[in-house]
Every structure is written in C-alpha cells, then in structure tokens.
C-alpha cells in the first residue's frame, strides 16, 4: 500500500514537471517573477553560504593537519586534502543539503500558504497556468545556483588557507602548493554538473509539496518538514549516482 502511494506521488511529480512548461506566462510578468526569485533564493542565501563555507574549510584544514602526525608526511597534503574535500563534496553537496532547509522551507511555505488561502485557485480561474507562474521562475532563478557554489568553493579553500597558515599548522607556501598539486579540471565540471541537478531538485521538490498540500496553516509547517526530508534524501541519492557515473 505504501509502495503504491510512493509510486503515485512520483508519477504526480513528473506530471507536474511536464505541466510547468505548458502555457507559458507572458514575458513582462515572468521577468519580474524571475528577478524576485533570484533575490529571494540566490542573493538572500549568500550570507549563510559564505559564513558556513569559510569556517568549514578552516575545520577541514585543521582536522587534516591534526591527523598528519607522522613527520615523514609532507605538510602540503593539508592544502591538497582541503581542496579535494571542498570541491568534490563539501561545496556542492553539503551546501545543497543546507539550502534544502533554507530555500526548500521558504518555497514550500510560500506556495503552501497560497494553496491554503486559495490564491492558486484564483490564478486557475483567471486562466493562468499556476505551476508555470509559481515554479518556472524558481527553476530559472536556480540556474544561478552554481555561482553560489563557486563562491562556496573559493571561501572553503580560503578558510582552509587562513586556518592552516595563521594557526601554525603549515606555511602559506606549503598550503598553496598542495592546493595546486595534481589539479584535475574535470573535478570542477563534475561539481557543477551535480550542482545543476541539485538546483533542479531544490526548485521542484519543495514546490511539489507546497502545491499539492491539503489542510490549513499547521499542514503548511508539516509540508515544509516533509519537503526538507525528501529534498535531502534525493540530493544524497543523486550524489551517489552521479559520483558513480562521472568518477567511477
């Protein structure tokens, strides 16, 4: 019974994706909606992303340094390990899970509130494709999400350098040499491919839970929680699949 319910929800989700791209809203209206979503989802997220990235990068560098107890192990490995951790996993995946809480809750609660207050029904009565009007601008806005992850990568490595050099764990030259050592450009491509897919999940899964929720104000809160859980699960699952496909 539960399997059937999950399968029906997955089917409904893909039908929603198809409907989003039907009957487009007029461009002058859509342009303003997209700019508003960029401000709400991308610009408003930069502060928390910068703060977390800088300090987590520092923590990765310190923990790497503290585990390199053998004097034969070169100190430049601190920079190498920090770069690899930040670019491959921390920036694209860890930040996306955090954004599932911040962006996802905002998207679900805003669309869920419109559902509760019958604003979505009013859009449908006026002949507007409500899914295109509400969800499409979020998808377009989150195409800028790799820009956020790029800043996260830079600040993560910069935070590692600051913690390593000024914490006395290695010299600045050693850290920079390690950060440049055996750099594989495809790792950046891999991170951005993951980021774009995570952006699609961040835009659509919370929208799905907000759009199809039933009930009142209490259910809006429950829908936000459920959307965070499922967005995080899908991000972790796709992270595994994409890593296997692209790096395996």
Short mmCIF file of N, CA and C in Angstrom, two decimals, residues 3 97 105-106 122 125 181:
data_model
loop_
_atom_site.label_atom_id
_atom_site.label_comp_id
_atom_site.label_asym_id
_atom_site.label_seq_id
_atom_site.Cartn_x
_atom_site.Cartn_y
_atom_site.Cartn_z
N UNK A 3 3.98 1.42 -0.98
CA UNK A 3 4.72 1.46 -2.24
C UNK A 3 3.87 2.12 -3.33
N UNK A 97 22.40 20.48 0.84
CA UNK A 97 21.55 19.94 1.92
C UNK A 97 21.12 21.09 2.86
N UNK A 105 12.29 25.19 2.60
CA UNK A 105 11.24 25.58 3.53
C UNK A 105 10.52 26.84 3.06
N UNK A 106 11.32 27.79 2.51
CA UNK A 106 10.72 29.04 2.01
C UNK A 106 9.78 28.75 0.84
N UNK A 122 -7.48 30.99 -7.49
CA UNK A 122 -7.80 32.25 -8.17
C UNK A 122 -7.00 32.39 -9.47
N UNK A 125 -8.61 30.18 -12.06
CA UNK A 125 -9.88 30.75 -12.54
C UNK A 125 -9.60 31.84 -13.58
N UNK A 181 48.47 21.18 -6.39
CA UNK A 181 49.08 19.91 -6.78
C UNK A 181 48.08 18.96 -7.45
#
